[in-house]
């Protein structure tokens, strides 16, 4: 995740999902009547998702701030988008104890795609997102992984003598909601605890097919462990990524037949890795006094 140029060309999943999310939820963002909205994005990475899908939504006089915990990512984005007006990038750890003063209470909108599952201190991160918004109100759109079968691979590699040395800190790369029996309810509770009273939380079962190991490694594996895993050349090992905890029965439009077809495509030469991933989509609206939307929706978490 620290190799910005590599990530820029391997984040097809993020691009695909960000577009789907914004196509569905962008209309819920409440823009200022004067067109001078300020939007901050959490976990912008190399910047292409933010610039290609979020910035076109911003009013012409709007201000855009992209942030990332990685100084390398921020440097890459700043260099490649330096000619963009009203746009800047800066380093920010959304899980930090205290926000930089120049960011606190300055934004009308906060977005984040494929970032919060990397943050172990979710409560702290949500508290910071709350404090990024203006005191008079704002809204945010967040999407991240609640669960992913690749996390089980982390644990497998940790027990493998050859790779265990690279995976000692594996727990910090696993979504804090991965083991939750009801991540939607748990996340809603965290929102309430930091001050977000009214919100919409949806859990969706998505199916991804990674056309090759390179993309999978860049997106999900710690830099120290991004080696040439011989296991990925073994179709039997790859099939384990369909996660025994998640049923292959019909779910979200995905059938057992489809699973079988994907599995049959796995070969030692070209690995198409098929995973069930549970995504959390969160929309939060805050008006004066941090309350605006009167509806709360939390989808049921499939039993494992």
PDB file of C-alpha atoms in Angstrom:
ATOM      1  CA  UNK A   1       0.000   0.000   0.000  1.00  0.00           C
ATOM      2  CA  UNK A   2       3.027   2.303   0.264  1.00  0.00           C
ATOM      3  CA  UNK A   3       3.996   1.877  -3.409  1.00  0.00           C
ATOM      4  CA  UNK A   4       1.971   4.755  -4.862  1.00  0.00           C
ATOM      5  CA  UNK A   5       2.727   4.285  -8.555  1.00  0.00           C
ATOM      6  CA  UNK A   6       1.961   0.566  -8.341  1.00  0.00           C
ATOM      7  CA  UNK A   7      -1.256   1.207  -6.432  1.00  0.00           C
ATOM      8  CA  UNK A   8      -2.317   3.808  -9.016  1.00  0.00           C
ATOM      9  CA  UNK A   9      -2.487   1.052 -11.644  1.00  0.00           C
ATOM     10  CA  UNK A  10      -3.884  -1.720  -9.456  1.00  0.00           C
ATOM     11  CA  UNK A  11      -6.882  -0.149  -7.723  1.00  0.00           C
ATOM     12  CA  UNK A  12      -9.537  -1.254 -10.206  1.00  0.00           C
ATOM     13  CA  UNK A  13     -11.753  -2.558  -7.407  1.00  0.00           C
ATOM     14  CA  UNK A  14     -11.702   0.781  -5.595  1.00  0.00           C
ATOM     15  CA  UNK A  15     -12.469   2.652  -8.800  1.00  0.00           C
ATOM     16  CA  UNK A  16     -15.308   0.311  -9.733  1.00  0.00           C
ATOM     17  CA  UNK A  17     -16.948   0.461  -6.316  1.00  0.00           C
ATOM     18  CA  UNK A  18     -16.451   4.179  -5.762  1.00  0.00           C
ATOM     19  CA  UNK A  19     -18.299   4.855  -9.000  1.00  0.00           C
ATOM     20  CA  UNK A  20     -21.146   2.521  -8.029  1.00  0.00           C
ATOM     21  CA  UNK A  21     -21.414   4.079  -4.581  1.00  0.00           C
ATOM     22  CA  UNK A  22     -21.391   7.639  -5.869  1.00  0.00           C
ATOM     23  CA  UNK A  23     -23.868   6.836  -8.642  1.00  0.00           C
ATOM     24  CA  UNK A  24     -26.279   5.673  -5.955  1.00  0.00           C
ATOM     25  CA  UNK A  25     -25.592   7.998  -3.048  1.00  0.00           C
ATOM     26  CA  UNK A  26     -24.129  11.239  -4.443  1.00  0.00           C
ATOM     27  CA  UNK A  27     -27.610  12.715  -4.760  1.00  0.00           C
ATOM     28  CA  UNK A  28     -27.993  12.501  -0.979  1.00  0.00           C
ATOM     29  CA  UNK A  29     -25.128  14.949  -0.377  1.00  0.00           C
ATOM     30  CA  UNK A  30     -26.517  18.362   0.518  1.00  0.00           C
ATOM     31  CA  UNK A  31     -24.608  21.070  -1.309  1.00  0.00           C
ATOM     32  CA  UNK A  32     -24.399  24.655  -0.086  1.00  0.00           C
ATOM     33  CA  UNK A  33     -26.539  27.230  -1.838  1.00  0.00           C
ATOM     34  CA  UNK A  34     -23.481  29.481  -2.382  1.00  0.00           C
ATOM     35  CA  UNK A  35     -21.496  26.680  -4.072  1.00  0.00           C
ATOM     36  CA  UNK A  36     -18.518  27.110  -1.744  1.00  0.00           C
ATOM     37  CA  UNK A  37     -18.536  23.601  -0.328  1.00  0.00           C
ATOM     38  CA  UNK A  38     -15.422  22.176   1.308  1.00  0.00           C
ATOM     39  CA  UNK A  39     -14.954  18.408   1.011  1.00  0.00           C
ATOM     40  CA  UNK A  40     -12.301  16.259   2.666  1.00  0.00           C
ATOM     41  CA  UNK A  41     -11.587  12.700   1.567  1.00  0.00           C
ATOM     42  CA  UNK A  42     -10.079  10.215   4.022  1.00  0.00           C
ATOM     43  CA  UNK A  43      -7.628   7.672   2.579  1.00  0.00           C
ATOM     44  CA  UNK A  44      -7.234   9.180  -0.899  1.00  0.00           C
ATOM     45  CA  UNK A  45      -4.218   7.027  -1.739  1.00  0.00           C
ATOM     46  CA  UNK A  46      -2.699   7.979  -5.074  1.00  0.00           C
ATOM     47  CA  UNK A  47      -5.598  10.369  -5.708  1.00  0.00           C
ATOM     48  CA  UNK A  48      -7.130   8.983  -8.892  1.00  0.00           C
ATOM     49  CA  UNK A  49     -10.399   7.804  -7.324  1.00  0.00           C
ATOM     50  CA  UNK A  50     -10.889  11.184  -5.678  1.00  0.00           C
ATOM     51  CA  UNK A  51     -10.091  13.174  -8.794  1.00  0.00           C
ATOM     52  CA  UNK A  52     -11.979  11.000 -11.268  1.00  0.00           C
ATOM     53  CA  UNK A  53     -15.181  10.389  -9.309  1.00  0.00           C
ATOM     54  CA  UNK A  54     -15.523  12.817  -6.389  1.00  0.00           C
ATOM     55  CA  UNK A  55     -14.183  16.100  -7.721  1.00  0.00           C
ATOM     56  CA  UNK A  56     -16.588  16.215 -10.721  1.00  0.00           C
ATOM     57  CA  UNK A  57     -19.449  16.316  -8.197  1.00  0.00           C
ATOM     58  CA  UNK A  58     -18.058  19.329  -6.359  1.00  0.00           C
ATOM     59  CA  UNK A  59     -19.430  22.804  -7.228  1.00  0.00           C
ATOM     60  CA  UNK A  60     -17.046  24.920  -9.290  1.00  0.00           C
ATOM     61  CA  UNK A  61     -16.103  27.106  -6.323  1.00  0.00           C
ATOM     62  CA  UNK A  62     -15.698  24.139  -3.998  1.00  0.00           C
ATOM     63  CA  UNK A  63     -12.513  23.265  -2.113  1.00  0.00           C
ATOM     64  CA  UNK A  64     -11.171  19.702  -2.134  1.00  0.00           C
ATOM     65  CA  UNK A  65      -8.699  18.192   0.344  1.00  0.00           C
ATOM     66  CA  UNK A  66      -7.371  14.670  -0.156  1.00  0.00           C
ATOM     67  CA  UNK A  67      -5.699  12.996   2.814  1.00  0.00           C
ATOM     68  CA  UNK A  68      -3.770   9.816   3.475  1.00  0.00           C
ATOM     69  CA  UNK A  69      -1.657   8.407   6.276  1.00  0.00           C
ATOM     70  CA  UNK A  70       1.147   7.664   3.788  1.00  0.00           C
ATOM     71  CA  UNK A  71       3.450  10.572   2.961  1.00  0.00           C
ATOM     72  CA  UNK A  72       4.474   8.704  -0.192  1.00  0.00           C
ATOM     73  CA  UNK A  73       0.872   8.560  -1.386  1.00  0.00           C
ATOM     74  CA  UNK A  74       0.351  12.237  -0.583  1.00  0.00           C
ATOM     75  CA  UNK A  75       3.555  13.182  -2.396  1.00  0.00           C
ATOM     76  CA  UNK A  76       2.520  11.187  -5.442  1.00  0.00           C
ATOM     77  CA  UNK A  77      -0.957  12.717  -5.545  1.00  0.00           C
ATOM     78  CA  UNK A  78       0.348  16.249  -4.964  1.00  0.00           C
ATOM     79  CA  UNK A  79       2.782  15.909  -7.852  1.00  0.00           C
ATOM     80  CA  UNK A  80       0.329  14.367 -10.307  1.00  0.00           C
ATOM     81  CA  UNK A  81      -2.547  16.749  -9.553  1.00  0.00           C
ATOM     82  CA  UNK A  82      -0.598  19.918  -8.792  1.00  0.00           C
ATOM     83  CA  UNK A  83      -2.333  21.819 -11.591  1.00  0.00           C
ATOM     84  CA  UNK A  84      -5.804  21.141 -10.235  1.00  0.00           C
ATOM     85  CA  UNK A  85      -7.389  24.289  -8.858  1.00  0.00           C
ATOM     86  CA  UNK A  86      -8.874  24.385  -5.368  1.00  0.00           C
ATOM     87  CA  UNK A  87      -7.338  20.991  -4.619  1.00  0.00           C
ATOM     88  CA  UNK A  88      -4.609  19.967  -2.221  1.00  0.00           C
ATOM     89  CA  UNK A  89      -3.347  16.824  -0.522  1.00  0.00           C
ATOM     90  CA  UNK A  90      -1.949  16.417   2.951  1.00  0.00           C
ATOM     91  CA  UNK A  91      -0.909  13.706   5.379  1.00  0.00           C
ATOM     92  CA  UNK A  92      -3.560  12.778   7.933  1.00  0.00           C
ATOM     93  CA  UNK A  93      -3.911   9.807  10.249  1.00  0.00           C
ATOM     94  CA  UNK A  94      -7.678   9.706  10.733  1.00  0.00           C
ATOM     95  CA  UNK A  95      -7.136   7.614  13.858  1.00  0.00           C
ATOM     96  CA  UNK A  96      -4.929  10.264  15.507  1.00  0.00           C
ATOM     97  CA  UNK A  97      -5.625  11.529  19.014  1.00  0.00           C
ATOM     98  CA  UNK A  98      -6.075  15.144  17.932  1.00  0.00           C
ATOM     99  CA  UNK A  99      -6.908  16.628  14.537  1.00  0.00           C
ATOM    100  CA  UNK A 100      -4.680  19.337  13.062  1.00  0.00           C
ATOM    101  CA  UNK A 101      -6.217  22.668  14.020  1.00  0.00           C
ATOM    102  CA  UNK A 102      -6.478  23.840  10.424  1.00  0.00           C
ATOM    103  CA  UNK A 103      -8.792  20.923   9.585  1.00  0.00           C
ATOM    104  CA  UNK A 104     -11.088  20.872  12.608  1.00  0.00           C
ATOM    105  CA  UNK A 105     -14.637  22.061  11.891  1.00  0.00           C
ATOM    106  CA  UNK A 106     -13.808  23.262   8.361  1.00  0.00           C
ATOM    107  CA  UNK A 107     -15.713  20.898   6.048  1.00  0.00           C
ATOM    108  CA  UNK A 108     -19.226  20.484   4.692  1.00  0.00           C
ATOM    109  CA  UNK A 109     -18.654  16.926   3.447  1.00  0.00           C
ATOM    110  CA  UNK A 110     -16.374  14.000   4.286  1.00  0.00           C
ATOM    111  CA  UNK A 111     -15.970  10.984   2.023  1.00  0.00           C
ATOM    112  CA  UNK A 112     -13.956   7.808   2.420  1.00  0.00           C
ATOM    113  CA  UNK A 113     -13.681   4.750   0.180  1.00  0.00           C
ATOM    114  CA  UNK A 114     -11.821   1.557   1.101  1.00  0.00           C
ATOM    115  CA  UNK A 115      -9.953   3.100   4.014  1.00  0.00           C
ATOM    116  CA  UNK A 116     -11.639   2.649   7.388  1.00  0.00           C
ATOM    117  CA  UNK A 117     -11.102  -1.117   7.474  1.00  0.00           C
ATOM    118  CA  UNK A 118      -7.392  -0.328   7.904  1.00  0.00           C
ATOM    119  CA  UNK A 119      -8.097   1.730  11.038  1.00  0.00           C
ATOM    120  CA  UNK A 120      -8.146  -0.305  14.235  1.00  0.00           C
ATOM    121  CA  UNK A 121      -9.336   2.624  16.341  1.00  0.00           C
ATOM    122  CA  UNK A 122     -12.654   3.027  14.550  1.00  0.00           C
ATOM    123  CA  UNK A 123     -14.236   4.996  17.357  1.00  0.00           C
ATOM    124  CA  UNK A 124     -11.403   7.498  17.304  1.00  0.00           C
ATOM    125  CA  UNK A 125     -11.581   7.773  13.527  1.00  0.00           C
ATOM    126  CA  UNK A 126     -15.335   8.428  13.605  1.00  0.00           C
ATOM    127  CA  UNK A 127     -14.856  11.020  16.321  1.00  0.00           C
ATOM    128  CA  UNK A 128     -12.353  12.786  14.095  1.00  0.00           C
ATOM    129  CA  UNK A 129     -14.703  12.636  11.108  1.00  0.00           C
ATOM    130  CA  UNK A 130     -17.409  14.168  13.303  1.00  0.00           C
ATOM    131  CA  UNK A 131     -15.040  16.975  14.272  1.00  0.00           C
ATOM    132  CA  UNK A 132     -13.959  17.615  10.677  1.00  0.00           C
ATOM    133  CA  UNK A 133     -17.512  18.735   9.866  1.00  0.00           C
ATOM    134  CA  UNK A 134     -18.591  22.299  10.460  1.00  0.00           C
ATOM    135  CA  UNK A 135     -20.412  22.961  13.756  1.00  0.00           C
ATOM    136  CA  UNK A 136     -23.441  24.167  11.781  1.00  0.00           C
ATOM    137  CA  UNK A 137     -23.693  20.876   9.909  1.00  0.00           C
ATOM    138  CA  UNK A 138     -22.539  18.718   7.021  1.00  0.00           C
ATOM    139  CA  UNK A 139     -22.660  15.141   5.787  1.00  0.00           C
ATOM    140  CA  UNK A 140     -20.404  12.198   5.056  1.00  0.00           C
ATOM    141  CA  UNK A 141     -20.355   9.130   2.833  1.00  0.00           C
ATOM    142  CA  UNK A 142     -18.208   6.203   3.970  1.00  0.00           C
ATOM    143  CA  UNK A 143     -17.638   2.797   2.366  1.00  0.00           C
ATOM    144  CA  UNK A 144     -15.248   0.146   3.626  1.00  0.00           C
ATOM    145  CA  UNK A 145     -14.838  -3.581   4.171  1.00  0.00           C
ATOM    146  CA  UNK A 146     -16.639  -5.149   7.084  1.00  0.00           C
ATOM    147  CA  UNK A 147     -15.278  -8.598   6.204  1.00  0.00           C
ATOM    148  CA  UNK A 148     -13.044 -10.093   3.544  1.00  0.00           C
ATOM    149  CA  UNK A 149     -11.880 -13.719   3.071  1.00  0.00           C
ATOM    150  CA  UNK A 150      -8.346 -12.523   2.427  1.00  0.00           C
ATOM    151  CA  UNK A 151      -8.070 -11.805   6.148  1.00  0.00           C
ATOM    152  CA  UNK A 152      -8.178 -15.545   6.716  1.00  0.00           C
ATOM    153  CA  UNK A 153      -5.195 -15.856   4.362  1.00  0.00           C
ATOM    154  CA  UNK A 154      -3.264 -13.460   6.584  1.00  0.00           C
ATOM    155  CA  UNK A 155      -3.758 -15.845   9.493  1.00  0.00           C
ATOM    156  CA  UNK A 156      -2.782 -18.849   7.380  1.00  0.00           C
ATOM    157  CA  UNK A 157       0.457 -17.160   6.328  1.00  0.00           C
ATOM    158  CA  UNK A 158       1.202 -16.157   9.921  1.00  0.00           C
ATOM    159  CA  UNK A 159       1.323 -19.845  10.856  1.00  0.00           C
ATOM    160  CA  UNK A 160       3.480 -20.752   7.835  1.00  0.00           C
ATOM    161  CA  UNK A 161       7.128 -21.073   8.837  1.00  0.00           C
ATOM    162  CA  UNK A 162       8.348 -19.469   5.625  1.00  0.00           C
ATOM    163  CA  UNK A 163       6.183 -16.354   5.871  1.00  0.00           C
ATOM    164  CA  UNK A 164       5.457 -15.953   9.573  1.00  0.00           C
ATOM    165  CA  UNK A 165       8.269 -13.456   9.996  1.00  0.00           C
ATOM    166  CA  UNK A 166       6.490 -11.049   7.680  1.00  0.00           C
ATOM    167  CA  UNK A 167       3.078 -11.401   9.326  1.00  0.00           C
ATOM    168  CA  UNK A 168       3.696 -10.867  13.043  1.00  0.00           C
ATOM    169  CA  UNK A 169       1.533  -7.729  13.090  1.00  0.00           C
ATOM    170  CA  UNK A 170      -1.191  -9.313  10.961  1.00  0.00           C
ATOM    171  CA  UNK A 171      -4.055  -8.269  13.260  1.00  0.00           C
ATOM    172  CA  UNK A 172      -3.529  -4.589  12.492  1.00  0.00           C
ATOM    173  CA  UNK A 173      -4.345  -5.291   8.831  1.00  0.00           C
ATOM    174  CA  UNK A 174      -7.650  -7.042   9.558  1.00  0.00           C
ATOM    175  CA  UNK A 175     -10.848  -4.991   9.612  1.00  0.00           C
ATOM    176  CA  UNK A 176     -11.911  -4.351  13.221  1.00  0.00           C
ATOM    177  CA  UNK A 177     -15.414  -5.534  12.247  1.00  0.00           C
ATOM    178  CA  UNK A 178     -14.278  -8.789  10.613  1.00  0.00           C
ATOM    179  CA  UNK A 179     -15.119 -10.913  13.652  1.00  0.00           C
ATOM    180  CA  UNK A 180     -18.310  -9.069  14.549  1.00  0.00           C
ATOM    181  CA  UNK A 181     -21.560 -11.031  14.577  1.00  0.00           C
ATOM    182  CA  UNK A 182     -23.438  -7.880  13.566  1.00  0.00           C
ATOM    183  CA  UNK A 183     -21.050  -5.239  12.190  1.00  0.00           C
ATOM    184  CA  UNK A 184     -23.873  -2.961  11.032  1.00  0.00           C
ATOM    185  CA  UNK A 185     -25.287  -2.706  14.532  1.00  0.00           C
ATOM    186  CA  UNK A 186     -21.833  -2.370  16.058  1.00  0.00           C
ATOM    187  CA  UNK A 187     -20.882   0.412  13.667  1.00  0.00           C
ATOM    188  CA  UNK A 188     -24.187   2.204  14.277  1.00  0.00           C
ATOM    189  CA  UNK A 189     -23.429   2.123  17.990  1.00  0.00           C
ATOM    190  CA  UNK A 190     -20.021   3.696  17.380  1.00  0.00           C
ATOM    191  CA  UNK A 191     -21.666   6.444  15.330  1.00  0.00           C
ATOM    192  CA  UNK A 192     -24.050   7.144  18.191  1.00  0.00           C
ATOM    193  CA  UNK A 193     -21.237   7.205  20.743  1.00  0.00           C
ATOM    194  CA  UNK A 194     -19.268   9.917  18.924  1.00  0.00           C
ATOM    195  CA  UNK A 195     -22.321  12.108  18.355  1.00  0.00           C
ATOM    196  CA  UNK A 196     -23.904  11.015  15.075  1.00  0.00           C
ATOM    197  CA  UNK A 197     -27.503  10.392  16.066  1.00  0.00           C
ATOM    198  CA  UNK A 198     -29.230   9.797  12.716  1.00  0.00           C
ATOM    199  CA  UNK A 199     -27.572   7.788   9.977  1.00  0.00           C
ATOM    200  CA  UNK A 200     -28.046   5.103   7.361  1.00  0.00           C
ATOM    201  CA  UNK A 201     -25.911   1.943   7.459  1.00  0.00           C
ATOM    202  CA  UNK A 202     -26.148  -0.748   4.794  1.00  0.00           C
ATOM    203  CA  UNK A 203     -24.291  -4.035   4.482  1.00  0.00           C
ATOM    204  CA  UNK A 204     -23.963  -5.542   1.037  1.00  0.00           C
ATOM    205  CA  UNK A 205     -22.514  -8.806  -0.137  1.00  0.00           C
ATOM    206  CA  UNK A 206     -20.217  -8.075  -3.072  1.00  0.00           C
ATOM    207  CA  UNK A 207     -18.322 -10.542  -5.271  1.00  0.00           C
ATOM    208  CA  UNK A 208     -14.953  -9.571  -6.685  1.00  0.00           C
ATOM    209  CA  UNK A 209     -12.837 -11.402  -9.238  1.00  0.00           C
ATOM    210  CA  UNK A 210      -9.179 -10.394  -9.093  1.00  0.00           C
ATOM    211  CA  UNK A 211      -7.635 -11.121 -12.440  1.00  0.00           C
ATOM    212  CA  UNK A 212      -4.192 -12.046 -11.215  1.00  0.00           C
ATOM    213  CA  UNK A 213      -2.202 -12.187  -8.002  1.00  0.00           C
ATOM    214  CA  UNK A 214      -0.471  -8.847  -8.550  1.00  0.00           C
ATOM    215  CA  UNK A 215      -3.621  -6.827  -7.975  1.00  0.00           C
ATOM    216  CA  UNK A 216      -4.589  -8.801  -4.883  1.00  0.00           C
ATOM    217  CA  UNK A 217      -1.170  -8.388  -3.288  1.00  0.00           C
ATOM    218  CA  UNK A 218      -0.992  -4.647  -3.931  1.00  0.00           C
ATOM    219  CA  UNK A 219      -4.471  -4.035  -2.496  1.00  0.00           C
ATOM    220  CA  UNK A 220      -4.496  -6.228   0.565  1.00  0.00           C
ATOM    221  CA  UNK A 221      -1.094  -7.449   1.672  1.00  0.00           C
ATOM    222  CA  UNK A 222       1.302  -5.595   3.974  1.00  0.00           C
ATOM    223  CA  UNK A 223       4.306  -4.271   2.102  1.00  0.00           C
ATOM    224  CA  UNK A 224       6.641  -6.523   4.090  1.00  0.00           C
ATOM    225  CA  UNK A 225       4.722  -9.562   2.871  1.00  0.00           C
ATOM    226  CA  UNK A 226       4.320  -8.619  -0.784  1.00  0.00           C
ATOM    227  CA  UNK A 227       6.538 -11.440  -1.941  1.00  0.00           C
ATOM    228  CA  UNK A 228       6.008 -14.092  -4.601  1.00  0.00           C
ATOM    229  CA  UNK A 229       3.672 -16.424  -2.752  1.00  0.00           C
ATOM    230  CA  UNK A 230       4.060 -19.888  -4.195  1.00  0.00           C
ATOM    231  CA  UNK A 231       0.734 -20.812  -2.610  1.00  0.00           C
ATOM    232  CA  UNK A 232      -1.162 -18.615  -5.058  1.00  0.00           C
ATOM    233  CA  UNK A 233      -0.061 -20.862  -7.913  1.00  0.00           C
ATOM    234  CA  UNK A 234      -1.949 -23.702  -6.300  1.00  0.00           C
ATOM    235  CA  UNK A 235      -5.653 -23.743  -7.346  1.00  0.00           C
ATOM    236  CA  UNK A 236      -6.586 -25.637  -4.191  1.00  0.00           C
ATOM    237  CA  UNK A 237      -5.085 -22.872  -2.056  1.00  0.00           C
ATOM    238  CA  UNK A 238      -6.882 -20.200  -4.055  1.00  0.00           C
ATOM    239  CA  UNK A 239     -10.198 -21.973  -3.623  1.00  0.00           C
ATOM    240  CA  UNK A 240      -9.803 -21.531   0.112  1.00  0.00           C
ATOM    241  CA  UNK A 241     -10.337 -17.814  -0.457  1.00  0.00           C
ATOM    242  CA  UNK A 242     -14.050 -18.500  -0.834  1.00  0.00           C
ATOM    243  CA  UNK A 243     -14.040 -18.548   2.973  1.00  0.00           C
ATOM    244  CA  UNK A 244     -15.733 -21.490   4.710  1.00  0.00           C
ATOM    245  CA  UNK A 245     -17.557 -19.099   7.038  1.00  0.00           C
ATOM    246  CA  UNK A 246     -19.548 -17.615   4.146  1.00  0.00           C
ATOM    247  CA  UNK A 247     -22.097 -19.929   2.468  1.00  0.00           C
ATOM    248  CA  UNK A 248     -22.030 -20.505  -1.275  1.00  0.00           C
ATOM    249  CA  UNK A 249     -25.821 -20.525  -1.455  1.00  0.00           C
ATOM    250  CA  UNK A 250     -27.715 -17.745  -3.225  1.00  0.00           C
ATOM    251  CA  UNK A 251     -26.788 -14.417  -1.669  1.00  0.00           C
ATOM    252  CA  UNK A 252     -26.970 -10.988  -3.218  1.00  0.00           C
ATOM    253  CA  UNK A 253     -27.576 -12.401  -6.679  1.00  0.00           C
ATOM    254  CA  UNK A 254     -24.611 -14.775  -6.499  1.00  0.00           C
ATOM    255  CA  UNK A 255     -25.479 -18.428  -6.976  1.00  0.00           C
ATOM    256  CA  UNK A 256     -23.653 -21.643  -6.245  1.00  0.00           C
ATOM    257  CA  UNK A 257     -23.385 -22.184 -10.000  1.00  0.00           C
ATOM    258  CA  UNK A 258     -21.612 -18.849 -10.356  1.00  0.00           C
ATOM    259  CA  UNK A 259     -19.209 -19.788  -7.586  1.00  0.00           C
ATOM    260  CA  UNK A 260     -18.427 -23.046  -9.352  1.00  0.00           C
ATOM    261  CA  UNK A 261     -17.793 -21.250 -12.629  1.00  0.00           C
ATOM    262  CA  UNK A 262     -15.361 -18.866 -10.962  1.00  0.00           C
ATOM    263  CA  UNK A 263     -13.602 -21.719  -9.211  1.00  0.00           C
ATOM    264  CA  UNK A 264     -13.203 -23.603 -12.468  1.00  0.00           C
ATOM    265  CA  UNK A 265     -11.430 -20.582 -13.960  1.00  0.00           C
ATOM    266  CA  UNK A 266      -8.588 -20.821 -11.444  1.00  0.00           C
ATOM    267  CA  UNK A 267      -5.426 -22.261 -12.953  1.00  0.00           C
ATOM    268  CA  UNK A 268      -1.799 -22.325 -11.954  1.00  0.00           C
ATOM    269  CA  UNK A 269      -0.948 -19.836 -14.690  1.00  0.00           C
ATOM    270  CA  UNK A 270      -3.699 -17.227 -14.335  1.00  0.00           C
ATOM    271  CA  UNK A 271      -5.431 -16.975 -10.989  1.00  0.00           C
ATOM    272  CA  UNK A 272      -8.896 -15.436 -10.855  1.00  0.00           C
ATOM    273  CA  UNK A 273      -9.566 -15.064  -7.159  1.00  0.00           C
ATOM    274  CA  UNK A 274     -13.245 -14.956  -6.291  1.00  0.00           C
ATOM    275  CA  UNK A 275     -14.214 -13.607  -2.907  1.00  0.00           C
ATOM    276  CA  UNK A 276     -17.397 -12.748  -1.061  1.00  0.00           C
ATOM    277  CA  UNK A 277     -16.855  -9.371   0.573  1.00  0.00           C
ATOM    278  CA  UNK A 278     -19.252  -7.666   2.941  1.00  0.00           C
ATOM    279  CA  UNK A 279     -19.198  -3.909   2.409  1.00  0.00           C
ATOM    280  CA  UNK A 280     -20.482  -1.300   4.822  1.00  0.00           C
ATOM    281  CA  UNK A 281     -22.084   1.714   3.161  1.00  0.00           C
ATOM    282  CA  UNK A 282     -22.701   4.557   5.571  1.00  0.00           C
ATOM    283  CA  UNK A 283     -24.415   7.882   4.942  1.00  0.00           C
ATOM    284  CA  UNK A 284     -24.541  10.366   7.798  1.00  0.00           C
ATOM    285  CA  UNK A 285     -26.318  13.701   7.653  1.00  0.00           C
ATOM    286  CA  UNK A 286     -25.824  16.326  10.312  1.00  0.00           C
ATOM    287  CA  UNK A 287     -27.590  19.644  10.503  1.00  0.00           C
ATOM    288  CA  UNK A 288     -27.548  22.338  13.143  1.00  0.00           C
ATOM    289  CA  UNK A 289     -26.925  20.591  16.420  1.00  0.00           C
ATOM    290  CA  UNK A 290     -25.533  17.601  14.449  1.00  0.00           C
ATOM    291  CA  UNK A 291     -28.995  16.199  13.692  1.00  0.00           C
ATOM    292  CA  UNK A 292     -30.712  16.234  10.321  1.00  0.00           C
ATOM    293  CA  UNK A 293     -31.811  12.866   8.929  1.00  0.00           C
ATOM    294  CA  UNK A 294     -34.653  11.143  10.718  1.00  0.00           C
ATOM    295  CA  UNK A 295     -34.164   7.627   9.347  1.00  0.00           C
ATOM    296  CA  UNK A 296     -31.933   4.887  10.644  1.00  0.00           C
ATOM    297  CA  UNK A 297     -31.484   1.690   8.652  1.00  0.00           C
ATOM    298  CA  UNK A 298     -29.194  -1.208   9.500  1.00  0.00           C
ATOM    299  CA  UNK A 299     -29.277  -4.274   7.281  1.00  0.00           C
ATOM    300  CA  UNK A 300     -29.116  -7.721   8.837  1.00  0.00           C
ATOM    301  CA  UNK A 301     -25.703  -9.385   8.926  1.00  0.00           C
ATOM    302  CA  UNK A 302     -25.821 -12.846   7.346  1.00  0.00           C
ATOM    303  CA  UNK A 303     -25.388 -15.646   9.837  1.00  0.00           C
ATOM    304  CA  UNK A 304     -22.060 -17.440   9.454  1.00  0.00           C
TER     305      UNK A 304
END
